[in-house]
Amino acid sequence: MSETRRKLTTIFSADVQDYTRLMQADEEGTLDTLKQYRDAMAGLIALHGGRVINTWGDGVIAEFPSVVEAVRAAIDVQNELAGYNGDRSEGDRMLFRIGLNLGDVIAEGEDIYGDGVNIAARLQASARPGGIVISHTVYDQVRNKVAVGFDFLGALNVKNIEEGVPSYAVRIGGPGNADAPRQPESPYGRDARPAPLQSVLREPSTAQSAPRRSFGVLAVIAAMLAGINLLTWEGEFWARWPILALATLAALIWVRGTRTIDRGIGTLAVIGLGLAAINLFSWSGTFWAVWPMFALAVIAGLKWAMRRQGAARS
């Protein structure tokens, strides 16, 4: 008999919108697509420290020890699958809905049960196709830690939860996202929402523009240094060193903010390019940077292989 215990965890619940319609149109093609999308999803879940628990039907249940990483994984999944769907006609796209909840669950072996899982499934069912809905317990942990905005959706009715579950849509689309979830009536009344929820509705999503502002500031500083060097020219372009440092910093900021590549591998690539630039700027006839660059490439390859292995296990 497996030991039964309780634990606090972040539950990730996902399913496919219009799965029945897709199966009726093309069973084999839909199953192939579902497997491809699930493999990509499992890899991203593992990359963020999560664990896939179940994949019955068209659904996926996973759990994460970190609330922040769970939200980041959900965002990465939707962005990755959006790229897959970009090459498909509108009627053939496979769009997942994702719900996240932080709650106390019953763990038995590799499975989890309880209201925490049920709430995640209810949140997922309320998400728009390609969207993410989170509970207030998740929102309280991540609102200042991820570079996205949130829209208050009101309290969802969930079995065995009398008060309902306040929920939020994760704003991962652009400002003109017309298919965002429609906001239901707040359980507190139209004009009687608590102050924190009002602030969420009015809060601008400034985090996404922060990297662009950083790039602009770094570019101005680099141009200023180059101008000073040229105006005080004494036969040496000394500004190349601080400009290289600024360029490296800008590249690291971009790697940290992008979701198109693995952060660790991207950071190693930036370090390798920085070493190559230092070698060239201080050239003395030997390309010594080849050895540290080779070591970084090996580390990046091992990291990539471990990521693929983790995805295969999931």
PDB file of C-alpha atoms in Angstrom:
ATOM      1  CA  MET A   1       0.000   0.000   0.000  1.00  0.00           C
ATOM      2  CA  SER A   2       1.296   3.465  -0.897  1.00  0.00           C
ATOM      3  CA  GLU A   3       1.671   5.886   1.969  1.00  0.00           C
ATOM      4  CA  THR A   4      -0.977   8.602   2.053  1.00  0.00           C
ATOM      5  CA  ARG A   5       0.102  12.064   3.178  1.00  0.00           C
ATOM      6  CA  ARG A   6      -0.886  15.697   2.769  1.00  0.00           C
ATOM      7  CA  LYS A   7       1.273  18.383   1.222  1.00  0.00           C
ATOM      8  CA  LEU A   8       1.128  21.909  -0.158  1.00  0.00           C
ATOM      9  CA  THR A   9       1.881  22.077  -3.876  1.00  0.00           C
ATOM     10  CA  THR A  10       1.141  24.043  -7.039  1.00  0.00           C
ATOM     11  CA  ILE A  11      -1.187  22.150  -9.370  1.00  0.00           C
ATOM     12  CA  PHE A  12      -0.993  22.662 -13.153  1.00  0.00           C
ATOM     13  CA  SER A  13      -4.072  21.519 -15.094  1.00  0.00           C
ATOM     14  CA  ALA A  14      -4.358  21.739 -18.898  1.00  0.00           C
ATOM     15  CA  ASP A  15      -6.672  20.429 -21.594  1.00  0.00           C
ATOM     16  CA  VAL A  16      -7.410  20.972 -25.286  1.00  0.00           C
ATOM     17  CA  GLN A  17     -10.181  23.285 -26.424  1.00  0.00           C
ATOM     18  CA  ASP A  18     -12.564  21.609 -28.910  1.00  0.00           C
ATOM     19  CA  TYR A  19     -10.760  18.272 -28.636  1.00  0.00           C
ATOM     20  CA  THR A  20     -13.869  16.308 -29.671  1.00  0.00           C
ATOM     21  CA  ARG A  21     -14.235  18.386 -32.852  1.00  0.00           C
ATOM     22  CA  LEU A  22     -10.564  17.863 -33.737  1.00  0.00           C
ATOM     23  CA  MET A  23     -10.886  14.091 -33.211  1.00  0.00           C
ATOM     24  CA  GLN A  24     -13.990  13.893 -35.372  1.00  0.00           C
ATOM     25  CA  ALA A  25     -12.214  15.721 -38.177  1.00  0.00           C
ATOM     26  CA  ASP A  26      -8.966  13.686 -38.085  1.00  0.00           C
ATOM     27  CA  GLU A  27      -8.355  11.106 -35.346  1.00  0.00           C
ATOM     28  CA  GLU A  28      -4.825  10.021 -36.296  1.00  0.00           C
ATOM     29  CA  GLY A  29      -3.618  13.530 -37.082  1.00  0.00           C
ATOM     30  CA  THR A  30      -5.076  14.891 -33.862  1.00  0.00           C
ATOM     31  CA  LEU A  31      -3.403  12.162 -31.780  1.00  0.00           C
ATOM     32  CA  ASP A  32      -0.039  12.817 -33.469  1.00  0.00           C
ATOM     33  CA  THR A  33      -0.386  16.537 -32.795  1.00  0.00           C
ATOM     34  CA  LEU A  34      -1.429  15.912 -29.196  1.00  0.00           C
ATOM     35  CA  LYS A  35       1.661  13.758 -28.607  1.00  0.00           C
ATOM     36  CA  GLN A  36       3.930  16.416 -30.145  1.00  0.00           C
ATOM     37  CA  TYR A  37       2.415  19.186 -28.049  1.00  0.00           C
ATOM     38  CA  ARG A  38       2.482  17.094 -24.876  1.00  0.00           C
ATOM     39  CA  ASP A  39       6.170  16.268 -25.400  1.00  0.00           C
ATOM     40  CA  ALA A  40       6.946  19.979 -25.700  1.00  0.00           C
ATOM     41  CA  MET A  41       4.833  20.696 -22.622  1.00  0.00           C
ATOM     42  CA  ALA A  42       6.528  17.947 -20.590  1.00  0.00           C
ATOM     43  CA  GLY A  43       9.964  19.284 -21.487  1.00  0.00           C
ATOM     44  CA  LEU A  44       9.086  22.793 -20.326  1.00  0.00           C
ATOM     45  CA  ILE A  45       7.455  21.491 -17.144  1.00  0.00           C
ATOM     46  CA  ALA A  46      10.602  19.506 -16.310  1.00  0.00           C
ATOM     47  CA  LEU A  47      12.800  22.499 -17.162  1.00  0.00           C
ATOM     48  CA  HIS A  48      10.970  24.541 -14.520  1.00  0.00           C
ATOM     49  CA  GLY A  49      11.269  21.842 -11.868  1.00  0.00           C
ATOM     50  CA  GLY A  50       7.777  20.404 -12.283  1.00  0.00           C
ATOM     51  CA  ARG A  51       6.532  16.831 -12.600  1.00  0.00           C
ATOM     52  CA  VAL A  52       3.856  15.475 -14.932  1.00  0.00           C
ATOM     53  CA  ILE A  53       1.441  13.349 -12.890  1.00  0.00           C
ATOM     54  CA  ASN A  54      -1.189  12.266 -15.392  1.00  0.00           C
ATOM     55  CA  THR A  55      -2.026  12.613 -19.098  1.00  0.00           C
ATOM     56  CA  TRP A  56      -5.406  10.942 -19.516  1.00  0.00           C
ATOM     57  CA  GLY A  57      -7.502  11.876 -22.559  1.00  0.00           C
ATOM     58  CA  ASP A  58      -6.498  15.322 -23.768  1.00  0.00           C
ATOM     59  CA  GLY A  59      -5.596  16.552 -20.263  1.00  0.00           C
ATOM     60  CA  VAL A  60      -2.307  17.103 -18.437  1.00  0.00           C
ATOM     61  CA  ILE A  61      -1.904  17.322 -14.663  1.00  0.00           C
ATOM     62  CA  ALA A  62       1.449  18.378 -13.200  1.00  0.00           C
ATOM     63  CA  GLU A  63       2.749  19.769  -9.930  1.00  0.00           C
ATOM     64  CA  PHE A  64       5.499  22.208  -8.987  1.00  0.00           C
ATOM     65  CA  PRO A  65       7.272  22.845  -5.690  1.00  0.00           C
ATOM     66  CA  SER A  66       7.673  26.511  -6.737  1.00  0.00           C
ATOM     67  CA  VAL A  67       4.643  28.701  -7.474  1.00  0.00           C
ATOM     68  CA  VAL A  68       6.738  31.152  -9.521  1.00  0.00           C
ATOM     69  CA  GLU A  69       8.215  28.392 -11.675  1.00  0.00           C
ATOM     70  CA  ALA A  70       4.742  26.938 -12.229  1.00  0.00           C
ATOM     71  CA  VAL A  71       3.528  30.263 -13.658  1.00  0.00           C
ATOM     72  CA  ARG A  72       6.681  30.650 -15.748  1.00  0.00           C
ATOM     73  CA  ALA A  73       6.220  27.117 -17.086  1.00  0.00           C
ATOM     74  CA  ALA A  74       2.589  27.839 -18.023  1.00  0.00           C
ATOM     75  CA  ILE A  75       3.625  31.022 -19.843  1.00  0.00           C
ATOM     76  CA  ASP A  76       6.443  29.213 -21.658  1.00  0.00           C
ATOM     77  CA  VAL A  77       4.066  26.411 -22.651  1.00  0.00           C
ATOM     78  CA  GLN A  78       1.511  28.781 -24.164  1.00  0.00           C
ATOM     79  CA  ASN A  79       4.195  30.756 -26.010  1.00  0.00           C
ATOM     80  CA  GLU A  80       5.828  27.570 -27.319  1.00  0.00           C
ATOM     81  CA  LEU A  81       2.535  26.074 -28.494  1.00  0.00           C
ATOM     82  CA  ALA A  82       1.532  29.378 -30.069  1.00  0.00           C
ATOM     83  CA  GLY A  83       4.609  29.006 -32.273  1.00  0.00           C
ATOM     84  CA  TYR A  84       3.538  25.474 -33.223  1.00  0.00           C
ATOM     85  CA  ASN A  85       0.033  26.690 -34.060  1.00  0.00           C
ATOM     86  CA  GLY A  86       1.364  29.544 -36.174  1.00  0.00           C
ATOM     87  CA  ASP A  87       2.030  27.125 -39.029  1.00  0.00           C
ATOM     88  CA  ARG A  88      -1.470  25.634 -38.916  1.00  0.00           C
ATOM     89  CA  SER A  89      -4.758  26.794 -40.347  1.00  0.00           C
ATOM     90  CA  GLU A  90      -7.196  28.208 -37.810  1.00  0.00           C
ATOM     91  CA  GLY A  91      -9.393  25.120 -37.851  1.00  0.00           C
ATOM     92  CA  ASP A  92      -6.454  22.750 -37.250  1.00  0.00           C
ATOM     93  CA  ARG A  93      -4.866  24.585 -34.325  1.00  0.00           C
ATOM     94  CA  MET A  94      -4.649  22.763 -31.009  1.00  0.00           C
ATOM     95  CA  LEU A  95      -5.163  25.290 -28.217  1.00  0.00           C
ATOM     96  CA  PHE A  96      -4.640  24.356 -24.578  1.00  0.00           C
ATOM     97  CA  ARG A  97      -6.294  26.009 -21.589  1.00  0.00           C
ATOM     98  CA  ILE A  98      -4.264  26.068 -18.366  1.00  0.00           C
ATOM     99  CA  GLY A  99      -5.332  26.497 -14.737  1.00  0.00           C
ATOM    100  CA  LEU A 100      -2.971  26.893 -11.753  1.00  0.00           C
ATOM    101  CA  ASN A 101      -3.771  26.559  -8.075  1.00  0.00           C
ATOM    102  CA  LEU A 102      -1.681  26.495  -4.909  1.00  0.00           C
ATOM    103  CA  GLY A 103      -3.397  24.223  -2.435  1.00  0.00           C
ATOM    104  CA  ASP A 104      -3.221  21.408   0.094  1.00  0.00           C
ATOM    105  CA  VAL A 105      -3.619  18.001  -1.543  1.00  0.00           C
ATOM    106  CA  ILE A 106      -3.593  14.326  -0.598  1.00  0.00           C
ATOM    107  CA  ALA A 107      -0.574  12.535  -2.084  1.00  0.00           C
ATOM    108  CA  GLU A 108      -0.677   8.776  -2.558  1.00  0.00           C
ATOM    109  CA  GLY A 109       2.271   7.321  -4.416  1.00  0.00           C
ATOM    110  CA  GLU A 110       2.748   9.371  -7.563  1.00  0.00           C
ATOM    111  CA  ASP A 111      -0.839  10.716  -7.618  1.00  0.00           C
ATOM    112  CA  ILE A 112      -2.464  13.688  -5.903  1.00  0.00           C
ATOM    113  CA  TYR A 113      -6.124  14.217  -4.998  1.00  0.00           C
ATOM    114  CA  GLY A 114      -8.416  16.690  -3.292  1.00  0.00           C
ATOM    115  CA  ASP A 115      -9.972  20.130  -3.616  1.00  0.00           C
ATOM    116  CA  GLY A 116      -6.629  21.639  -4.644  1.00  0.00           C
ATOM    117  CA  VAL A 117      -6.683  19.554  -7.843  1.00  0.00           C
ATOM    118  CA  ASN A 118     -10.384  20.172  -8.452  1.00  0.00           C
ATOM    119  CA  ILE A 119      -9.888  23.932  -8.201  1.00  0.00           C
ATOM    120  CA  ALA A 120      -7.032  23.824 -10.738  1.00  0.00           C
ATOM    121  CA  ALA A 121      -9.289  21.899 -13.149  1.00  0.00           C
ATOM    122  CA  ARG A 122     -12.111  24.426 -12.667  1.00  0.00           C
ATOM    123  CA  LEU A 123      -9.722  27.310 -13.329  1.00  0.00           C
ATOM    124  CA  GLN A 124      -8.487  25.585 -16.478  1.00  0.00           C
ATOM    125  CA  ALA A 125     -12.050  25.178 -17.745  1.00  0.00           C
ATOM    126  CA  SER A 126     -12.616  28.925 -17.356  1.00  0.00           C
ATOM    127  CA  ALA A 127      -9.482  29.931 -19.311  1.00  0.00           C
ATOM    128  CA  ARG A 128      -9.714  31.106 -22.895  1.00  0.00           C
ATOM    129  CA  PRO A 129      -8.075  28.885 -25.568  1.00  0.00           C
ATOM    130  CA  GLY A 130      -4.336  29.538 -25.352  1.00  0.00           C
ATOM    131  CA  GLY A 131      -4.786  31.281 -21.993  1.00  0.00           C
ATOM    132  CA  ILE A 132      -3.954  30.819 -18.306  1.00  0.00           C
ATOM    133  CA  VAL A 133      -6.133  31.365 -15.245  1.00  0.00           C
ATOM    134  CA  ILE A 134      -4.695  31.276 -11.717  1.00  0.00           C
ATOM    135  CA  SER A 135      -6.263  31.214  -8.259  1.00  0.00           C
ATOM    136  CA  HIS A 136      -5.815  34.002  -5.709  1.00  0.00           C
ATOM    137  CA  THR A 137      -3.394  31.770  -3.759  1.00  0.00           C
ATOM    138  CA  VAL A 138      -1.099  31.675  -6.802  1.00  0.00           C
ATOM    139  CA  TYR A 139      -1.585  35.374  -7.545  1.00  0.00           C
ATOM    140  CA  ASP A 140      -0.566  36.376  -4.006  1.00  0.00           C
ATOM    141  CA  GLN A 141       2.781  34.594  -4.494  1.00  0.00           C
ATOM    142  CA  VAL A 142       3.692  35.761  -8.015  1.00  0.00           C
ATOM    143  CA  ARG A 143       2.143  39.200  -8.603  1.00  0.00           C
ATOM    144  CA  ASN A 144       5.509  40.996  -8.170  1.00  0.00           C
ATOM    145  CA  LYS A 145       7.753  38.191  -9.414  1.00  0.00           C
ATOM    146  CA  VAL A 146       6.802  37.533 -13.040  1.00  0.00           C
ATOM    147  CA  ALA A 147       6.884  39.977 -15.946  1.00  0.00           C
ATOM    148  CA  VAL A 148       3.205  39.729 -16.892  1.00  0.00           C
ATOM    149  CA  GLY A 149      -0.038  41.478 -15.994  1.00  0.00           C
ATOM    150  CA  PHE A 150      -3.153  40.028 -14.410  1.00  0.00           C
ATOM    151  CA  ASP A 151      -6.886  40.628 -14.903  1.00  0.00           C
ATOM    152  CA  PHE A 152      -9.320  39.902 -12.085  1.00  0.00           C
ATOM    153  CA  LEU A 153     -12.076  37.542 -13.250  1.00  0.00           C
ATOM    154  CA  GLY A 154     -14.200  37.334 -10.131  1.00  0.00           C
ATOM    155  CA  ALA A 155     -14.974  34.323  -7.937  1.00  0.00           C
ATOM    156  CA  LEU A 156     -15.446  30.962  -9.658  1.00  0.00           C
ATOM    157  CA  ASN A 157     -17.993  28.540  -8.239  1.00  0.00           C
ATOM    158  CA  VAL A 158     -16.237  25.340  -7.181  1.00  0.00           C
ATOM    159  CA  LYS A 159     -17.804  22.281  -5.592  1.00  0.00           C
ATOM    160  CA  ASN A 160     -17.302  22.176  -1.811  1.00  0.00           C
ATOM    161  CA  ILE A 161     -16.024  25.797  -1.771  1.00  0.00           C
ATOM    162  CA  GLU A 162     -18.883  27.973  -0.522  1.00  0.00           C
ATOM    163  CA  GLU A 163     -17.290  31.378  -1.058  1.00  0.00           C
ATOM    164  CA  GLY A 164     -16.024  30.687  -4.551  1.00  0.00           C
ATOM    165  CA  VAL A 165     -12.408  31.054  -5.672  1.00  0.00           C
ATOM    166  CA  PRO A 166     -11.198  34.537  -6.737  1.00  0.00           C
ATOM    167  CA  SER A 167      -9.301  34.073  -9.994  1.00  0.00           C
ATOM    168  CA  TYR A 168      -7.072  36.014 -12.373  1.00  0.00           C
ATOM    169  CA  ALA A 169      -6.253  35.691 -16.066  1.00  0.00           C
ATOM    170  CA  VAL A 170      -2.552  35.920 -16.861  1.00  0.00           C
ATOM    171  CA  ARG A 171      -2.084  38.626 -19.477  1.00  0.00           C
ATOM    172  CA  ILE A 172       0.352  36.996 -21.909  1.00  0.00           C
ATOM    173  CA  GLY A 173      -1.027  38.553 -25.119  1.00  0.00           C
ATOM    174  CA  GLY A 174      -0.594  42.088 -26.446  1.00  0.00           C
ATOM    175  CA  PRO A 175      -2.693  45.067 -25.353  1.00  0.00           C
ATOM    176  CA  GLY A 176      -5.078  44.460 -28.228  1.00  0.00           C
ATOM    177  CA  ASN A 177      -5.901  40.936 -27.151  1.00  0.00           C
ATOM    178  CA  ALA A 178      -9.559  40.898 -28.071  1.00  0.00           C
ATOM    179  CA  ASP A 179     -10.162  37.296 -27.078  1.00  0.00           C
ATOM    180  CA  ALA A 180      -9.238  37.774 -23.441  1.00  0.00           C
ATOM    181  CA  PRO A 181     -11.687  36.257 -20.967  1.00  0.00           C
ATOM    182  CA  ARG A 182     -14.738  38.336 -20.262  1.00  0.00           C
ATOM    183  CA  GLN A 183     -14.731  39.570 -16.695  1.00  0.00           C
ATOM    184  CA  PRO A 184     -17.693  38.215 -14.690  1.00  0.00           C
ATOM    185  CA  GLU A 185     -19.543  40.080 -12.002  1.00  0.00           C
ATOM    186  CA  SER A 186     -17.453  40.364  -8.839  1.00  0.00           C
ATOM    187  CA  PRO A 187     -18.880  38.521  -5.813  1.00  0.00           C
ATOM    188  CA  TYR A 188     -18.232  41.677  -3.807  1.00  0.00           C
ATOM    189  CA  GLY A 189     -20.540  43.812  -5.952  1.00  0.00           C
ATOM    190  CA  ARG A 190     -19.771  46.119  -8.847  1.00  0.00           C
ATOM    191  CA  ASP A 191     -18.446  48.946  -6.675  1.00  0.00           C
ATOM    192  CA  ALA A 192     -17.408  47.036  -3.585  1.00  0.00           C
ATOM    193  CA  ARG A 193     -14.272  45.144  -4.576  1.00  0.00           C
ATOM    194  CA  PRO A 194     -11.481  45.128  -2.015  1.00  0.00           C
ATOM    195  CA  ALA A 195      -8.746  47.689  -2.688  1.00  0.00           C
ATOM    196  CA  PRO A 196      -6.101  45.101  -3.749  1.00  0.00           C
ATOM    197  CA  LEU A 197      -8.351  43.862  -6.573  1.00  0.00           C
ATOM    198  CA  GLN A 198      -9.055  47.395  -7.762  1.00  0.00           C
ATOM    199  CA  SER A 199      -5.347  48.077  -7.906  1.00  0.00           C
ATOM    200  CA  VAL A 200      -4.825  44.924 -10.002  1.00  0.00           C
ATOM    201  CA  LEU A 201      -7.365  46.087 -12.575  1.00  0.00           C
ATOM    202  CA  ARG A 202      -5.679  49.463 -12.927  1.00  0.00           C
ATOM    203  CA  GLU A 203      -2.107  48.276 -12.611  1.00  0.00           C
ATOM    204  CA  PRO A 204      -0.207  48.833 -15.888  1.00  0.00           C
ATOM    205  CA  SER A 205       1.964  46.023 -17.132  1.00  0.00           C
ATOM    206  CA  THR A 206       5.267  47.878 -16.982  1.00  0.00           C
ATOM    207  CA  ALA A 207       7.512  44.883 -16.410  1.00  0.00           C
ATOM    208  CA  GLN A 208       7.508  43.868 -20.081  1.00  0.00           C
ATOM    209  CA  SER A 209       8.817  47.267 -21.218  1.00  0.00           C
ATOM    210  CA  ALA A 210      11.592  47.370 -18.585  1.00  0.00           C
ATOM    211  CA  PRO A 211      14.148  45.426 -20.707  1.00  0.00           C
ATOM    212  CA  ARG A 212      13.579  47.778 -23.652  1.00  0.00           C
ATOM    213  CA  ARG A 213      14.199  50.791 -21.434  1.00  0.00           C
ATOM    214  CA  SER A 214      17.387  49.124 -20.174  1.00  0.00           C
ATOM    215  CA  PHE A 215      18.609  48.578 -23.746  1.00  0.00           C
ATOM    216  CA  GLY A 216      17.981  52.234 -24.532  1.00  0.00           C
ATOM    217  CA  VAL A 217      19.891  53.447 -21.476  1.00  0.00           C
ATOM    218  CA  LEU A 218      22.842  51.141 -22.214  1.00  0.00           C
ATOM    219  CA  ALA A 219      22.929  52.258 -25.863  1.00  0.00           C
ATOM    220  CA  VAL A 220      23.011  55.940 -24.840  1.00  0.00           C
ATOM    221  CA  ILE A 221      25.858  55.281 -22.389  1.00  0.00           C
ATOM    222  CA  ALA A 222      27.820  53.352 -25.035  1.00  0.00           C
ATOM    223  CA  ALA A 223      27.344  56.151 -27.584  1.00  0.00           C
ATOM    224  CA  MET A 224      28.432  58.736 -24.998  1.00  0.00           C
ATOM    225  CA  LEU A 225      31.612  56.779 -24.196  1.00  0.00           C
ATOM    226  CA  ALA A 226      32.441  56.394 -27.886  1.00  0.00           C
ATOM    227  CA  GLY A 227      31.873  60.129 -28.410  1.00  0.00           C
ATOM    228  CA  ILE A 228      34.143  61.053 -25.484  1.00  0.00           C
ATOM    229  CA  ASN A 229      36.840  58.716 -26.812  1.00  0.00           C
ATOM    230  CA  LEU A 230      36.694  60.255 -30.289  1.00  0.00           C
ATOM    231  CA  LEU A 231      36.603  63.848 -29.040  1.00  0.00           C
ATOM    232  CA  THR A 232      39.641  63.241 -26.825  1.00  0.00           C
ATOM    233  CA  TRP A 233      41.440  60.993 -29.308  1.00  0.00           C
ATOM    234  CA  GLU A 234      45.036  60.109 -28.388  1.00  0.00           C
ATOM    235  CA  GLY A 235      45.566  57.173 -30.697  1.00  0.00           C
ATOM    236  CA  GLU A 236      43.695  54.524 -28.697  1.00  0.00           C
ATOM    237  CA  PHE A 237      40.054  53.445 -28.756  1.00  0.00           C
ATOM    238  CA  TRP A 238      39.820  52.723 -25.030  1.00  0.00           C
ATOM    239  CA  ALA A 239      36.002  52.888 -25.112  1.00  0.00           C
ATOM    240  CA  ARG A 240      35.862  49.391 -26.611  1.00  0.00           C
ATOM    241  CA  TRP A 241      36.187  47.842 -23.132  1.00  0.00           C
ATOM    242  CA  PRO A 242      33.298  49.597 -21.384  1.00  0.00           C
ATOM    243  CA  ILE A 243      31.204  49.245 -24.570  1.00  0.00           C
ATOM    244  CA  LEU A 244      31.909  45.491 -24.563  1.00  0.00           C
ATOM    245  CA  ALA A 245      30.849  45.312 -20.914  1.00  0.00           C
ATOM    246  CA  LEU A 246      27.626  47.187 -21.710  1.00  0.00           C
ATOM    247  CA  ALA A 247      26.923  44.925 -24.703  1.00  0.00           C
ATOM    248  CA  THR A 248      27.431  41.831 -22.532  1.00  0.00           C
ATOM    249  CA  LEU A 249      25.096  43.254 -19.892  1.00  0.00           C
ATOM    250  CA  ALA A 250      22.449  43.979 -22.552  1.00  0.00           C
ATOM    251  CA  ALA A 251      22.741  40.421 -23.905  1.00  0.00           C
ATOM    252  CA  LEU A 252      22.319  38.954 -20.406  1.00  0.00           C
ATOM    253  CA  ILE A 253      19.232  41.112 -19.837  1.00  0.00           C
ATOM    254  CA  TRP A 254      17.777  39.872 -23.122  1.00  0.00           C
ATOM    255  CA  VAL A 255      18.498  36.224 -22.239  1.00  0.00           C
ATOM    256  CA  ARG A 256      16.832  36.667 -18.856  1.00  0.00           C
ATOM    257  CA  GLY A 257      13.729  38.228 -20.411  1.00  0.00           C
ATOM    258  CA  THR A 258      13.251  36.013 -23.474  1.00  0.00           C
ATOM    259  CA  ARG A 259      11.337  32.737 -23.510  1.00  0.00           C
ATOM    260  CA  THR A 260      12.639  31.537 -26.874  1.00  0.00           C
ATOM    261  CA  ILE A 261      15.820  29.911 -25.504  1.00  0.00           C
ATOM    262  CA  ASP A 262      16.910  28.225 -22.291  1.00  0.00           C
ATOM    263  CA  ARG A 263      18.274  30.828 -19.865  1.00  0.00           C
ATOM    264  CA  GLY A 264      21.232  28.737 -18.757  1.00  0.00           C
ATOM    265  CA  ILE A 265      22.339  27.895 -22.292  1.00  0.00           C
ATOM    266  CA  GLY A 266      21.794  31.504 -23.382  1.00  0.00           C
ATOM    267  CA  THR A 267      23.926  32.797 -20.507  1.00  0.00           C
ATOM    268  CA  LEU A 268      26.741  30.396 -21.408  1.00  0.00           C
ATOM    269  CA  ALA A 269      26.575  31.571 -25.042  1.00  0.00           C
ATOM    270  CA  VAL A 270      26.844  35.232 -23.977  1.00  0.00           C
ATOM    271  CA  ILE A 271      29.858  34.454 -21.778  1.00  0.00           C
ATOM    272  CA  GLY A 272      31.519  32.588 -24.642  1.00  0.00           C
ATOM    273  CA  LEU A 273      30.992  35.472 -27.072  1.00  0.00           C
ATOM    274  CA  GLY A 274      32.302  37.911 -24.462  1.00  0.00           C
ATOM    275  CA  LEU A 275      35.491  35.884 -24.049  1.00  0.00           C
ATOM    276  CA  ALA A 276      35.965  35.765 -27.825  1.00  0.00           C
ATOM    277  CA  ALA A 277      35.558  39.551 -28.018  1.00  0.00           C
ATOM    278  CA  ILE A 278      38.096  40.079 -25.210  1.00  0.00           C
ATOM    279  CA  ASN A 279      40.539  37.802 -27.050  1.00  0.00           C
ATOM    280  CA  LEU A 280      40.117  39.749 -30.292  1.00  0.00           C
ATOM    281  CA  PHE A 281      40.332  43.180 -28.638  1.00  0.00           C
ATOM    282  CA  SER A 282      43.597  42.178 -26.918  1.00  0.00           C
ATOM    283  CA  TRP A 283      44.968  40.116 -29.788  1.00  0.00           C
ATOM    284  CA  SER A 284      48.558  38.950 -29.362  1.00  0.00           C
ATOM    285  CA  GLY A 285      48.648  36.220 -31.987  1.00  0.00           C
ATOM    286  CA  THR A 286      46.932  33.440 -29.969  1.00  0.00           C
ATOM    287  CA  PHE A 287      43.269  32.576 -29.875  1.00  0.00           C
ATOM    288  CA  TRP A 288      43.319  31.480 -26.227  1.00  0.00           C
ATOM    289  CA  ALA A 289      39.533  31.881 -25.883  1.00  0.00           C
ATOM    290  CA  VAL A 290      38.971  28.666 -27.819  1.00  0.00           C
ATOM    291  CA  TRP A 291      39.493  26.528 -24.700  1.00  0.00           C
ATOM    292  CA  PRO A 292      37.080  28.280 -22.307  1.00  0.00           C
ATOM    293  CA  MET A 293      34.576  28.534 -25.184  1.00  0.00           C
ATOM    294  CA  PHE A 294      34.933  24.785 -25.763  1.00  0.00           C
ATOM    295  CA  ALA A 295      34.328  24.133 -22.043  1.00  0.00           C
ATOM    296  CA  LEU A 296      31.225  26.338 -22.096  1.00  0.00           C
ATOM    297  CA  ALA A 297      29.947  24.514 -25.192  1.00  0.00           C
ATOM    298  CA  VAL A 298      30.368  21.161 -23.419  1.00  0.00           C
ATOM    299  CA  ILE A 299      28.456  22.454 -20.369  1.00  0.00           C
ATOM    300  CA  ALA A 300      25.694  23.798 -22.614  1.00  0.00           C
ATOM    301  CA  GLY A 301      25.487  20.457 -24.437  1.00  0.00           C
ATOM    302  CA  LEU A 302      25.224  18.550 -21.159  1.00  0.00           C
ATOM    303  CA  LYS A 303      22.520  20.932 -19.959  1.00  0.00           C
ATOM    304  CA  TRP A 304      20.555  20.453 -23.188  1.00  0.00           C
ATOM    305  CA  ALA A 305      20.931  16.652 -22.985  1.00  0.00           C
ATOM    306  CA  MET A 306      19.730  16.617 -19.357  1.00  0.00           C
ATOM    307  CA  ARG A 307      16.718  18.718 -20.363  1.00  0.00           C
ATOM    308  CA  ARG A 308      15.806  16.249 -23.124  1.00  0.00           C
ATOM    309  CA  GLN A 309      16.283  13.324 -20.737  1.00  0.00           C
ATOM    310  CA  GLY A 310      13.999  14.983 -18.182  1.00  0.00           C
ATOM    311  CA  ALA A 311      11.368  15.559 -20.867  1.00  0.00           C
ATOM    312  CA  ALA A 312      11.575  11.904 -21.927  1.00  0.00           C
ATOM    313  CA  ARG A 313      11.093  10.699 -18.340  1.00  0.00           C
ATOM    314  CA  SER A 314       8.042  12.950 -17.984  1.00  0.00           C
TER     315      SER A 314
END
